[in-house]
CSV table of C-alpha atoms in Angstrom, one decimal:
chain,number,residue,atom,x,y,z
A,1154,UNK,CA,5.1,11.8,20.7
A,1155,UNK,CA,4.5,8.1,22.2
A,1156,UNK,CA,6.0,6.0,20.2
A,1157,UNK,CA,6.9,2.7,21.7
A,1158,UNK,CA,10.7,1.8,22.3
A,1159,UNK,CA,12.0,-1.5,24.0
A,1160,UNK,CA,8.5,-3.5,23.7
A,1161,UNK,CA,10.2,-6.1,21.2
A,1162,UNK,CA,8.4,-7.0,17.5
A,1163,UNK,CA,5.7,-9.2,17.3
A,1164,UNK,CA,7.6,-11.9,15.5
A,1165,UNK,CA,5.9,-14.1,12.8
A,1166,UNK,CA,6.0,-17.5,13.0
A,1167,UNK,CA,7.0,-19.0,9.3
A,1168,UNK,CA,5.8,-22.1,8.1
A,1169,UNK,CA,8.4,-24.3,7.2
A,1170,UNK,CA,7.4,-26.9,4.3
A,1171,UNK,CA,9.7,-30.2,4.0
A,1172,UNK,CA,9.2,-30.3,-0.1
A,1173,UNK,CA,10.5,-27.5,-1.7
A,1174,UNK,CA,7.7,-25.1,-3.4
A,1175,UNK,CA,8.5,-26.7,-7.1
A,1176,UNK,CA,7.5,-30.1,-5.7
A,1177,UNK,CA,4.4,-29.4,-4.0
A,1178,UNK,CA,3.1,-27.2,-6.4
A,1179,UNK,CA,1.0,-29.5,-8.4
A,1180,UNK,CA,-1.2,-30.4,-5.2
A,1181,UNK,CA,-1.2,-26.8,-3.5
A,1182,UNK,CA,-4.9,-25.9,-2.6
A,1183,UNK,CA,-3.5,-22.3,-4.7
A,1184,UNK,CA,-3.0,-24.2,-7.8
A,1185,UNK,CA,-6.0,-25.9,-8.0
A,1186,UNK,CA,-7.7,-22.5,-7.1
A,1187,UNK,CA,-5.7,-20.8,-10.3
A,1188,UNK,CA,-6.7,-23.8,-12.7
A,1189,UNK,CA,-10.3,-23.9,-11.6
A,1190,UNK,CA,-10.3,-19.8,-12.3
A,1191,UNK,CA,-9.0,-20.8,-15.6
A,1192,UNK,CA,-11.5,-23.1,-16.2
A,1193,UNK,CA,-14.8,-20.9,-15.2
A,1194,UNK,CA,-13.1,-18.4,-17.4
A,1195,UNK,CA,-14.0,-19.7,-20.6
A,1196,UNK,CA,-17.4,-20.2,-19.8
A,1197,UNK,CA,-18.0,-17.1,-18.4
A,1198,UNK,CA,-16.3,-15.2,-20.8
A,1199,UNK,CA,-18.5,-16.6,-23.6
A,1200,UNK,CA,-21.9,-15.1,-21.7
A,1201,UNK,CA,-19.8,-11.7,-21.1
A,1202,UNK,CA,-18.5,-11.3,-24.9
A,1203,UNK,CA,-21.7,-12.3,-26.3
A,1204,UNK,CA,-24.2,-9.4,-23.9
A,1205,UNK,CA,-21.4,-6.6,-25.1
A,1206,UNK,CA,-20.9,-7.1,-28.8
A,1207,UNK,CA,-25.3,-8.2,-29.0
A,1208,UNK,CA,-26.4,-5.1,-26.6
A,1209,UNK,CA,-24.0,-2.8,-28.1
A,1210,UNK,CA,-24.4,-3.3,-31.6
A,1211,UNK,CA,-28.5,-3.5,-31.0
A,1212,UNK,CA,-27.7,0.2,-29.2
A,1213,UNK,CA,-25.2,1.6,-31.8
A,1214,UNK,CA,-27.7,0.3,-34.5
A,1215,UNK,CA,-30.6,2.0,-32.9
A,1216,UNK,CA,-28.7,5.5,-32.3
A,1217,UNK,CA,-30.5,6.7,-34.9
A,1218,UNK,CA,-33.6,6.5,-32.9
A,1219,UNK,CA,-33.9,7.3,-29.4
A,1220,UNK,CA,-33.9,3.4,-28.3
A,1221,UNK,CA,-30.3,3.6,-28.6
A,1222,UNK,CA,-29.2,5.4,-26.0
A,1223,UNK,CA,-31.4,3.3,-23.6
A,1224,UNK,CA,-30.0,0.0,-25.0
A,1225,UNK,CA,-26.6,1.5,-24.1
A,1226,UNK,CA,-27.2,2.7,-21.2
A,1227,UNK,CA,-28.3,-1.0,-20.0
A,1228,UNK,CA,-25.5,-2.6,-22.1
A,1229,UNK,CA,-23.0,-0.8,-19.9
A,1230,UNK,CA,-24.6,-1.1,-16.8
A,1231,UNK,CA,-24.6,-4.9,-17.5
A,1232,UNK,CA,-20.9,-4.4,-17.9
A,1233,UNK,CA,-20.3,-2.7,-14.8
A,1234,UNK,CA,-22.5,-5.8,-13.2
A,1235,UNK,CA,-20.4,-8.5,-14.4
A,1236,UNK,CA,-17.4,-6.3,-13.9
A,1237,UNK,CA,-18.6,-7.5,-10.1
A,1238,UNK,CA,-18.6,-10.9,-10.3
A,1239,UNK,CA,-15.5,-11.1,-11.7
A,1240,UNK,CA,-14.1,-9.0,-9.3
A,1241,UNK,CA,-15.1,-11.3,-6.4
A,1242,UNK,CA,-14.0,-14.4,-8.7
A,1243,UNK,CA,-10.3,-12.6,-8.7
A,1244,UNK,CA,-10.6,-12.0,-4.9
A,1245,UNK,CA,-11.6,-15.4,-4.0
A,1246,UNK,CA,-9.8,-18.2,-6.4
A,1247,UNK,CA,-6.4,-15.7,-6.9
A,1248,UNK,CA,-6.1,-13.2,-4.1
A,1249,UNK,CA,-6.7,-10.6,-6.3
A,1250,UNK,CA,-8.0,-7.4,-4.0
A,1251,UNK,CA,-9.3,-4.9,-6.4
A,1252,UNK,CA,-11.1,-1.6,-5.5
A,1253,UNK,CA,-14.7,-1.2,-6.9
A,1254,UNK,CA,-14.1,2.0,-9.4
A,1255,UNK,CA,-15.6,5.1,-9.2
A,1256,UNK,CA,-19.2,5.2,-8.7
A,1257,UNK,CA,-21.8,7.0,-11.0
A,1258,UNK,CA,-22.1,10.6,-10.7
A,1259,UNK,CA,-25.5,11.4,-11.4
A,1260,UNK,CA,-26.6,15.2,-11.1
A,1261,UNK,CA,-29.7,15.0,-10.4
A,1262,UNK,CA,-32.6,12.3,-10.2
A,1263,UNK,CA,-34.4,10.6,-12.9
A,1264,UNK,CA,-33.7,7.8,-15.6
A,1265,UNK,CA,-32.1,10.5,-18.3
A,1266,UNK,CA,-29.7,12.0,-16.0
A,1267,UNK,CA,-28.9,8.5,-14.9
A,1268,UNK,CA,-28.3,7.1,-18.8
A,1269,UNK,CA,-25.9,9.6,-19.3
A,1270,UNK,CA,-23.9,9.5,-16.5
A,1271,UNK,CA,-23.5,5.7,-17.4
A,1272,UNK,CA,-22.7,7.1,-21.2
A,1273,UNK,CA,-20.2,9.5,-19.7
A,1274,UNK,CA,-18.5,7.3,-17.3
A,1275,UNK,CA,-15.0,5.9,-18.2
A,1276,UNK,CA,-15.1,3.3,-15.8
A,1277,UNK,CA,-18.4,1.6,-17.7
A,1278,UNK,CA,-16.2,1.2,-21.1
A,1279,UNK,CA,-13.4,0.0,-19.3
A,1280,UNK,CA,-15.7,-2.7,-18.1
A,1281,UNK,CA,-17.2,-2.9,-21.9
A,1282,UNK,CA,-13.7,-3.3,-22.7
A,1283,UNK,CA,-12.8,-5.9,-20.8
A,1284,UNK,CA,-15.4,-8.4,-21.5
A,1285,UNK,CA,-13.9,-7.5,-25.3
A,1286,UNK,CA,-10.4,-8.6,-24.4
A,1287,UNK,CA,-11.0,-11.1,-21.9
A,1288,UNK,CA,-12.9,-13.3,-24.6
A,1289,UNK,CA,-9.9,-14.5,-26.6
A,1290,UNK,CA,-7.3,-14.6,-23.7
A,1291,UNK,CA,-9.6,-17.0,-22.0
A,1292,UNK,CA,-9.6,-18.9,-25.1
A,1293,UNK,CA,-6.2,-19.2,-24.9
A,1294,UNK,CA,-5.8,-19.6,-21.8
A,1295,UNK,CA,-7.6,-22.3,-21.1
A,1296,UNK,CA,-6.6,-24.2,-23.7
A,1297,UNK,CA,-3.2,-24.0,-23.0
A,1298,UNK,CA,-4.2,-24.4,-19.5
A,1299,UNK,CA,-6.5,-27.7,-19.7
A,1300,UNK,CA,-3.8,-29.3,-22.5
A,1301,UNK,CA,-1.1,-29.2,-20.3
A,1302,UNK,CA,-2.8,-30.3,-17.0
A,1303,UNK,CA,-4.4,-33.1,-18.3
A,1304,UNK,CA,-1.3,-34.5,-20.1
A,1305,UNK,CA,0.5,-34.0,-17.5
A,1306,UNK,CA,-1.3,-36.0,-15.4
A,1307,UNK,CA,-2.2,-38.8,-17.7
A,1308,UNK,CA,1.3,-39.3,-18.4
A,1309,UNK,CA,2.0,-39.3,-15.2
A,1310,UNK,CA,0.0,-42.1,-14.3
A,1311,UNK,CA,0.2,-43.7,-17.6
A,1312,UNK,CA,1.9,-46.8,-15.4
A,1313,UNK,CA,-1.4,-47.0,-13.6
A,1314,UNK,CA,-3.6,-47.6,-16.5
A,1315,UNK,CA,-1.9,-48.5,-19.8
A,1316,UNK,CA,-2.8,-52.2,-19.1
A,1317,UNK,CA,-6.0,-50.8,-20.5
A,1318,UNK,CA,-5.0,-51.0,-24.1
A,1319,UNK,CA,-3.9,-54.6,-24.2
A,1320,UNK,CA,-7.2,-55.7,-22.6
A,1321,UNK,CA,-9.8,-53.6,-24.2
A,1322,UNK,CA,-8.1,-52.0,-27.2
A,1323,UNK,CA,-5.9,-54.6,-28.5
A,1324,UNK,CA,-3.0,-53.0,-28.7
A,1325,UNK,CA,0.3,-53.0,-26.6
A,1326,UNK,CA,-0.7,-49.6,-25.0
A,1327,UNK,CA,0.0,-45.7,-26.1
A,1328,UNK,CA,0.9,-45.3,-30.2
A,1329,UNK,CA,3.6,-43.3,-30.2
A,1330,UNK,CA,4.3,-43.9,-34.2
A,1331,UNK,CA,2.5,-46.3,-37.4
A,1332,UNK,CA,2.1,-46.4,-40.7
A,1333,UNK,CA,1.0,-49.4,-43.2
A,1334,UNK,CA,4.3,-51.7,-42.2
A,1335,UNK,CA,5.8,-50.7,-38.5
A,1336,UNK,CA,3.8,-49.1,-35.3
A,1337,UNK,CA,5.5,-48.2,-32.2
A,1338,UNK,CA,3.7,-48.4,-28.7
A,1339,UNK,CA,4.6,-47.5,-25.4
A,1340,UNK,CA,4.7,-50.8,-23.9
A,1341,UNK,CA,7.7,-52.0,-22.2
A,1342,UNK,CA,8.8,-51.1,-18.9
A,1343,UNK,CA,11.9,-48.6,-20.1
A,1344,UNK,CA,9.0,-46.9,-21.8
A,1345,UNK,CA,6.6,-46.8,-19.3
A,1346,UNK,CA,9.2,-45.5,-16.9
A,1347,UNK,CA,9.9,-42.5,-19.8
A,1348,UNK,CA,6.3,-41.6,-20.3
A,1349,UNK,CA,5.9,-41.7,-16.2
A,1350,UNK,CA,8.9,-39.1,-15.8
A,1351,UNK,CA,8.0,-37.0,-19.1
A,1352,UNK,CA,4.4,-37.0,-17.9
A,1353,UNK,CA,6.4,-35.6,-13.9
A,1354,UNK,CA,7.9,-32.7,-15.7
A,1355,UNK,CA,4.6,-31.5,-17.5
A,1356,UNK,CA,3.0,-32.2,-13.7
A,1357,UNK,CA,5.6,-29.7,-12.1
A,1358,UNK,CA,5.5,-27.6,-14.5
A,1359,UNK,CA,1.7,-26.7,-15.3
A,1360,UNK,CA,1.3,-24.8,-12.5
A,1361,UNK,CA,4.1,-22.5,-12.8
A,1362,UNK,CA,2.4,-22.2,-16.1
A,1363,UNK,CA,-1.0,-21.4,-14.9
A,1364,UNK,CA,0.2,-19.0,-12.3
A,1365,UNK,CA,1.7,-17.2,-15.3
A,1366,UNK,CA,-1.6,-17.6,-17.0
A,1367,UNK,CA,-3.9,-16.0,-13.9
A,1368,UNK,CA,-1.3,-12.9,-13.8
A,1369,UNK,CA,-2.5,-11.4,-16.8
A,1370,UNK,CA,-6.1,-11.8,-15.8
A,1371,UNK,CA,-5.3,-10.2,-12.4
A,1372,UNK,CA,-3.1,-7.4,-14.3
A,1373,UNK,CA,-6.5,-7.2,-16.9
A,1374,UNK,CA,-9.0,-6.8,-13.3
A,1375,UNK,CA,-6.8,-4.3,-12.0
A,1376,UNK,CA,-6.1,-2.3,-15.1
A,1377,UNK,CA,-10.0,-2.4,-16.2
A,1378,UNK,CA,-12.0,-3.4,-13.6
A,1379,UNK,CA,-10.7,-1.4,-10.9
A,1380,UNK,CA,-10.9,2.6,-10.2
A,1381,UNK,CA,-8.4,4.5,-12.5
A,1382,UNK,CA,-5.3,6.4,-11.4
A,1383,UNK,CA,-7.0,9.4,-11.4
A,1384,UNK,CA,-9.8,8.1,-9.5
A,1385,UNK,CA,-7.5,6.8,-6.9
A,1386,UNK,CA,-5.4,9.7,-7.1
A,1387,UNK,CA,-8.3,12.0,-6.3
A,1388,UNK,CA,-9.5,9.4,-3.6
A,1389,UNK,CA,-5.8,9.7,-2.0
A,1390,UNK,CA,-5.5,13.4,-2.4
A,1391,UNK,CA,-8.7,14.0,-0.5
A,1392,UNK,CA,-7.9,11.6,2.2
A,1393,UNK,CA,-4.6,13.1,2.7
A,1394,UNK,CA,-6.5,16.5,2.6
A,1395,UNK,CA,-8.2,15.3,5.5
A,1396,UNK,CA,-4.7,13.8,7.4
A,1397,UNK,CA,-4.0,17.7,6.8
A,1398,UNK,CA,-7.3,19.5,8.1
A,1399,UNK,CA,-6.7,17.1,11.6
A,1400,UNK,CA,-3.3,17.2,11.8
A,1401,UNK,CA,-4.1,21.4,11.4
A,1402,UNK,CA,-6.5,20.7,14.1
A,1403,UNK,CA,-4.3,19.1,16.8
A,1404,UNK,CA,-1.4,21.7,16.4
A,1405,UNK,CA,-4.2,24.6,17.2
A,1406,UNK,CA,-5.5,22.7,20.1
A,1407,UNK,CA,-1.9,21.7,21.6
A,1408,UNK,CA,-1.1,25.8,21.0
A,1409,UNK,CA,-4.0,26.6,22.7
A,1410,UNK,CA,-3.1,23.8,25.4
A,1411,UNK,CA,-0.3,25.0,26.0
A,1412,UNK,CA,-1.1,28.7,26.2
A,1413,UNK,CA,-3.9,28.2,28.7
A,1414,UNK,CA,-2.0,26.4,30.9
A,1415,UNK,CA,1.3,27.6,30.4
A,1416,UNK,CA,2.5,31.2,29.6
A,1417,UNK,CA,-1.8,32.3,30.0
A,1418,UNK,CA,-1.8,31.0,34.0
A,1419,UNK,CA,1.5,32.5,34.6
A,1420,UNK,CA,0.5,35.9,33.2
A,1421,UNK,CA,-2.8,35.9,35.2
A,1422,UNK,CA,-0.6,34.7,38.2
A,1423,UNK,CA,1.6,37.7,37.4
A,1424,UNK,CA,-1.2,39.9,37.0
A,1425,UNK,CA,-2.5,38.9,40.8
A,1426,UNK,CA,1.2,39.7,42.2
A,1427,UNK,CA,1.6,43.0,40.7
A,1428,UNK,CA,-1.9,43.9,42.7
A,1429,UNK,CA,-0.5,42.8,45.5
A,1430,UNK,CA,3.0,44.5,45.4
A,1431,UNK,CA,0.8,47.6,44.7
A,1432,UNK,CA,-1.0,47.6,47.4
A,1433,UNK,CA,1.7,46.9,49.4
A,1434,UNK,CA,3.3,50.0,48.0
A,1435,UNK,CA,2.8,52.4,50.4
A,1436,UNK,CA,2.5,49.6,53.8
A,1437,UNK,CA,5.3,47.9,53.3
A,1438,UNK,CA,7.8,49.3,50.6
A,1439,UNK,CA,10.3,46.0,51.7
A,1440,UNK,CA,7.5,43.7,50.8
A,1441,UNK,CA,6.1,45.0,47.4
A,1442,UNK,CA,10.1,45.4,46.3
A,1443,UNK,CA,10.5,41.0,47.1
A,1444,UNK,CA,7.1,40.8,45.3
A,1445,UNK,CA,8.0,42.8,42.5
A,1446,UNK,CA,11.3,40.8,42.4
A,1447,UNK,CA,9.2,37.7,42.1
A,1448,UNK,CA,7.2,38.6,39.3
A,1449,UNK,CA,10.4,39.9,37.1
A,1450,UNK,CA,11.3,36.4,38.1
A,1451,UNK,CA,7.7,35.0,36.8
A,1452,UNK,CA,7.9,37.6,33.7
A,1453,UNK,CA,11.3,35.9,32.8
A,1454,UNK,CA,9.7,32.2,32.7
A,1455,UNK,CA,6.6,33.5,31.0
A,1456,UNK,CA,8.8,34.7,28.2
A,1457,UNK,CA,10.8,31.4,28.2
A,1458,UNK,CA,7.9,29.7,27.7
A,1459,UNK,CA,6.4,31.8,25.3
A,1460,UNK,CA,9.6,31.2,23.1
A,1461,UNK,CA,9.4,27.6,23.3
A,1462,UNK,CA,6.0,28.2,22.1
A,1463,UNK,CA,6.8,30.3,19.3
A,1464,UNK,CA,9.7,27.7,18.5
A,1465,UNK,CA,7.3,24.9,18.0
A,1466,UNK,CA,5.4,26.7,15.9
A,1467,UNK,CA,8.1,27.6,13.7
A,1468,UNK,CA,11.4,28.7,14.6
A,1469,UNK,CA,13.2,32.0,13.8
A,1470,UNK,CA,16.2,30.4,13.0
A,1471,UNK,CA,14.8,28.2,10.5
A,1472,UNK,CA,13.5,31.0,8.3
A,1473,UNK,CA,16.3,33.1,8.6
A,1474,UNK,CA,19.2,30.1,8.5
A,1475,UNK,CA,17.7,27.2,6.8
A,1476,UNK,CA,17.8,23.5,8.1
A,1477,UNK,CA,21.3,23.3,8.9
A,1478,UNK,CA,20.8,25.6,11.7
A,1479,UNK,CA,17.8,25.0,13.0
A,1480,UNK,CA,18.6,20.9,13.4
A,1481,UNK,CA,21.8,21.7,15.3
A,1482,UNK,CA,19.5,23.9,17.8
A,1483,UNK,CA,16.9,20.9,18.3
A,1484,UNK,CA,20.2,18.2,18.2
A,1485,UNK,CA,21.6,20.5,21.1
A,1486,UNK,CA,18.7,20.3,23.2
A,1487,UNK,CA,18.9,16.4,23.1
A,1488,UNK,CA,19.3,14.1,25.9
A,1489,UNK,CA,22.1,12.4,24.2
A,1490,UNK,CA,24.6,13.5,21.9
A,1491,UNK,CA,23.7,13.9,17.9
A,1492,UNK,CA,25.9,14.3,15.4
A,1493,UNK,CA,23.8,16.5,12.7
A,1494,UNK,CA,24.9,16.7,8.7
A,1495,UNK,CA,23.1,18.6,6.6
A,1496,UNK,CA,24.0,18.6,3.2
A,1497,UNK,CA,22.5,20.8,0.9
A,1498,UNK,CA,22.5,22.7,-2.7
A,1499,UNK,CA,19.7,24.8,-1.9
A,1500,UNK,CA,16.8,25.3,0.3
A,1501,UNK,CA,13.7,23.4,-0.5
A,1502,UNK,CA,10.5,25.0,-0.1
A,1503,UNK,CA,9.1,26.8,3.0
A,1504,UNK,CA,6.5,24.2,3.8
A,1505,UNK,CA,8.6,21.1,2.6
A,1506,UNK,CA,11.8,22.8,4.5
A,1507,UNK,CA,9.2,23.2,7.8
A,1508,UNK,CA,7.7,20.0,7.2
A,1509,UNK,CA,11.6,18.2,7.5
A,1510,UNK,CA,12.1,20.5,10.8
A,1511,UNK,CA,9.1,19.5,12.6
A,1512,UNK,CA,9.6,15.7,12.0
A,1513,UNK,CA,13.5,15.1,12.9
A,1514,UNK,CA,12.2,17.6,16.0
A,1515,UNK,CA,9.6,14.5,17.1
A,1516,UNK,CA,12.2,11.7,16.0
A,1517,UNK,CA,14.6,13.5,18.3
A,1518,UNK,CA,11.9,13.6,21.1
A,1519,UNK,CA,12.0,9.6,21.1
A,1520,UNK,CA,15.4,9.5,21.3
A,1521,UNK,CA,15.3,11.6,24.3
A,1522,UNK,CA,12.5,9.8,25.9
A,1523,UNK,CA,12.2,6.2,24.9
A,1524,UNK,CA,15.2,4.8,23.0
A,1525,UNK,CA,17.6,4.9,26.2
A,1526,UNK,CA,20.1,5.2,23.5
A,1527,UNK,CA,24.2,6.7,24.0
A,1528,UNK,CA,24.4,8.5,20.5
A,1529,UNK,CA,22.2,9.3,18.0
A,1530,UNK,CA,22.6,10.9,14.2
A,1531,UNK,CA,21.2,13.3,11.9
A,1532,UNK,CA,21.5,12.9,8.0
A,1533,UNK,CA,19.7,15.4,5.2
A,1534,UNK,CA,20.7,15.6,1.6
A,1535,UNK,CA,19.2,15.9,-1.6
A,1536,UNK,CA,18.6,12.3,-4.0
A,1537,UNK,CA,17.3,14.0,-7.5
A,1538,UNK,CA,13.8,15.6,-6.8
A,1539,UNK,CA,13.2,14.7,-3.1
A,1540,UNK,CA,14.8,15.6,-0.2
A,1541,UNK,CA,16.0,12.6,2.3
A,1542,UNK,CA,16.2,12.5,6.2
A,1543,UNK,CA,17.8,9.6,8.4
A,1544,UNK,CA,17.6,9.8,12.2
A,1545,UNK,CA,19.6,6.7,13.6
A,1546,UNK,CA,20.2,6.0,17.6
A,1547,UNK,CA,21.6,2.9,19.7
A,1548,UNK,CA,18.9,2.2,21.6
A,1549,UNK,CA,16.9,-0.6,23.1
A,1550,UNK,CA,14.7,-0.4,19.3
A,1551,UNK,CA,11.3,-1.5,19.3
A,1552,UNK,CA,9.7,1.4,17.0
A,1553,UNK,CA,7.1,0.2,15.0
A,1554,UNK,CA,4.3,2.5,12.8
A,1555,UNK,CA,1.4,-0.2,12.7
A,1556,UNK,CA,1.3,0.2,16.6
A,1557,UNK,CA,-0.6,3.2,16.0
A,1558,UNK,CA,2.0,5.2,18.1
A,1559,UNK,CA,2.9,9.1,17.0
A,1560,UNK,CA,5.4,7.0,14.5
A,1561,UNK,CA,1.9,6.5,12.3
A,1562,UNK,CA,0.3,10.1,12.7
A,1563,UNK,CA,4.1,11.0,11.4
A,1564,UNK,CA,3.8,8.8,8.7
A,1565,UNK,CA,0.7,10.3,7.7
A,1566,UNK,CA,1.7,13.8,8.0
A,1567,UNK,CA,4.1,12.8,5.6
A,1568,UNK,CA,2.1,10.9,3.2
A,1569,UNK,CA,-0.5,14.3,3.1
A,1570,UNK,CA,2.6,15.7,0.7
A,1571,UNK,CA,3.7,13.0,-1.0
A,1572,UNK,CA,6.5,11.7,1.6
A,1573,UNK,CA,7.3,8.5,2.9
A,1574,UNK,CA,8.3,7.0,6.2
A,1575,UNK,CA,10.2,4.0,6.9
A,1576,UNK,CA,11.5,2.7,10.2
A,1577,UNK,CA,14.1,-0.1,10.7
A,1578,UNK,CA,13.8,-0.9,14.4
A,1579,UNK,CA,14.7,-4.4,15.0
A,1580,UNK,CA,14.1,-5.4,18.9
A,1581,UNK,CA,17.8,-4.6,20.6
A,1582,UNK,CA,18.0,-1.8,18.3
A,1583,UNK,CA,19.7,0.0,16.4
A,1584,UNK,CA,16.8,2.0,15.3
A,1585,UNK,CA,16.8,3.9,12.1
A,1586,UNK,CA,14.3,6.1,10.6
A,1587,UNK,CA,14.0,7.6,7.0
A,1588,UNK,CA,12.0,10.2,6.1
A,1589,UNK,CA,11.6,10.8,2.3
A,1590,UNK,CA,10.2,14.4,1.1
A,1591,UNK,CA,9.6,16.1,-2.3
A,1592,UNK,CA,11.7,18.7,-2.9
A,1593,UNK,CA,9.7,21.2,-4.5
A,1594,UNK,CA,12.3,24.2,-4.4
């Protein structure tokens, strides 16, 4: 397993802003992005409101015909089309990345089969539904949005332009208050200064307020727009199905590696010497007895070998003593010294209990060859309903699973039964590793 020790992190570079994020807010390129996706919202959520509640009544109304279903049909897949526009709306103006749901499974061609797949699909009501609910948060939103945004700013620069009043209006600027015998008007200085400062706060604020705003219409894309959770659970299950089938693959081919040019050579090898000492036999008794010493010698590695073997593919002592054991076997034929603590009510499933085995064997293979560490540790216990593994060392550090090293085909091994890897190697080390399992006793 060649995962990469000692090379260092890639560190990022972290821009560093003199004003602090509440001052700079109002003129961040994201803000205006957030109020300008507030502001196409209304408008576009007038033309998607109006096609659902026309198209679908006109459908539900004609269901007593066979128009209906037709009508439908198109009202959804109009939904489904304007589900992608806003999608790319989200991604652009908020960051919003949002898978495209599932796709139409139609069984077989033609324009009936394909009406009621769109009938049948979940994901075409969602997107029905959401140009119902969107309609009257954008309402709301933008009204709240567009009220506080441009009061803001106009009080803001209220110093800037209230000489507009006492040349053009005739008044001393802003009414604050007036009835038939007393007005008030924003005129002096002290007051100017007020409605300048009160006009800062709403200006700061707003976008904190619009951000809060554009959440719930990326929590409304997601929830609606995007695949559902059993979608993407199916859509992870099959691609950690296939992290299985080629993680199934490179075992067999390493086995057959390995017994091809391992214990298969030396048995052929073997095979040759025995010939040899036999003929030998009779000519040379002396001879054939050295050569027959050297295969017993040959037969000794050859079963060595096949062990090892055998071990890799799963150890006796595992099945017959658990995890305890069989971690203290692999700790013992470490480079460096490992402290192993297993700590355990029960034993967790075969596969799960395998599973843990094989991957603090590789994390103990990059101790041995790539951390250049003194000491290293072992930790498995039991948090609730999954089963926890830490592998620390000393070393130089380094690791890192977006390399692509045998740290990510771990990770994926892992994440083909629901586990998770996480690696804290900071350059200089210490490196440590956790490895989260289910339990599934």
């Amino acid at each position: 397993m060649a995962t990469e020790y000692g090379q260092g992190y890639a560190h990022r570079s972290e821009r560093h802003h003199r004003l602090p994020a509440a001052l700079r807010a109002p003129v961040e390129a994201r803000s205006w992005r957030e109020f300008g996706y507030v502001l196409l919202g209304l408008p576009i959520a007038i033309v998607l409101f109006t096609w659902t509640v026309t198209t679908v009544s006109l459908g539900a109304g004609l269901l007593v015909t066979f128009l209906g279903i037709p009508v439908l049909a198109a009202a959804l897949a109009g939904c489904r089309g304007f589900g992608v526009l806003e999608r790319a709306r989200a991604r652009g103006l908020l960051g919003v990345e949002v898978a495209d749901p599932e796709p139409l499974r139609v069984a077989k061609p033609g324009a009936l089969a394909w009406m009621g797949a769109m009938l049948k699909s979940g994901a075409s009501w969602r997107h029905a539904l959401y140009t119902l609910v969107q309609f009257p948060w954008a309402v709301f939103s933008f009204s709240v949005a567009v009220s506080f945004w441009t009061c803001g700013w106009a009080l803001l620069t209220y110093p800037l332009w209230f000489w507009v009043f006492p040349a053009y209006a005739g008044e001393g600027g802003i009414q604050l208050y007036g009835d038939a015998h007393h007005s008030v008007y924003l005129d002096n200085p002290f007051e100017i200064t007020v409605t300048a400062l009160i006009g800062l706060v709403f200006t700061l604020a707003t976008p904190w307020l619009v951000r809060a705003l554009t959440a719930v219409d990326g929590l409304l894309v997601r929830g609606l727009l995007g695949p559902s959770q059993l979608s993407a659970r199916v859509v992870e299950l099959e691609s950690d199905r296939g992290a299985v089938v080629d993680t199934a693959a490179a075992d067999l081919r390493r086995i057959e590696r390995d017994l091809h040019d391992g214990a298969q050579a030396r048995l052929v090898a073997l095979a040759m010497d025995l010939g040899l000492a036999k003929e030998k036999l009779r000519e040379d008794p002396r001879a054939a007895a050295r050569m027959v010493e050297e295969a017993h010698g040959e037969v000794k590695t050859a079963l060595q070998e096949l062990r090892d073997l055998a071990r890799g593919i799963h150890p006796a002592v595992l099945t017959d003593r658990g995890l305890d054991a069989a971690l203290s076997a692999v700790a013992s034929r470490c480079t460096v010294p490992v402290r192993v603590e297993v700590d355990l009510p029960a034993r967790p499933a075969p596969a799960i209990e395998g599973i843990a085995y094989f991957t603090v064997s590789e994390l103990l293979q990059n101790v041995s060859k790539h951390s250049g560490a003194r000491t290293a540790s072992v930790d498995v216990w039991r948090s609730e309903d999954r089963l926890m593994l830490q592998v620390s060392d000393d070393g130089v550090g380094g690791a890192d699973v977006s390399r692509g090293s045998g740290l990510a085909g771990l990770a994926a091994r892992l994440d083909a039964v629901d586990g998770v890897l996480v690696v804290d190697s900071p350059a200089g080390g210490p490196t440590r590793v956790i490895a989260e399992l289910p339990w599934r006793g």
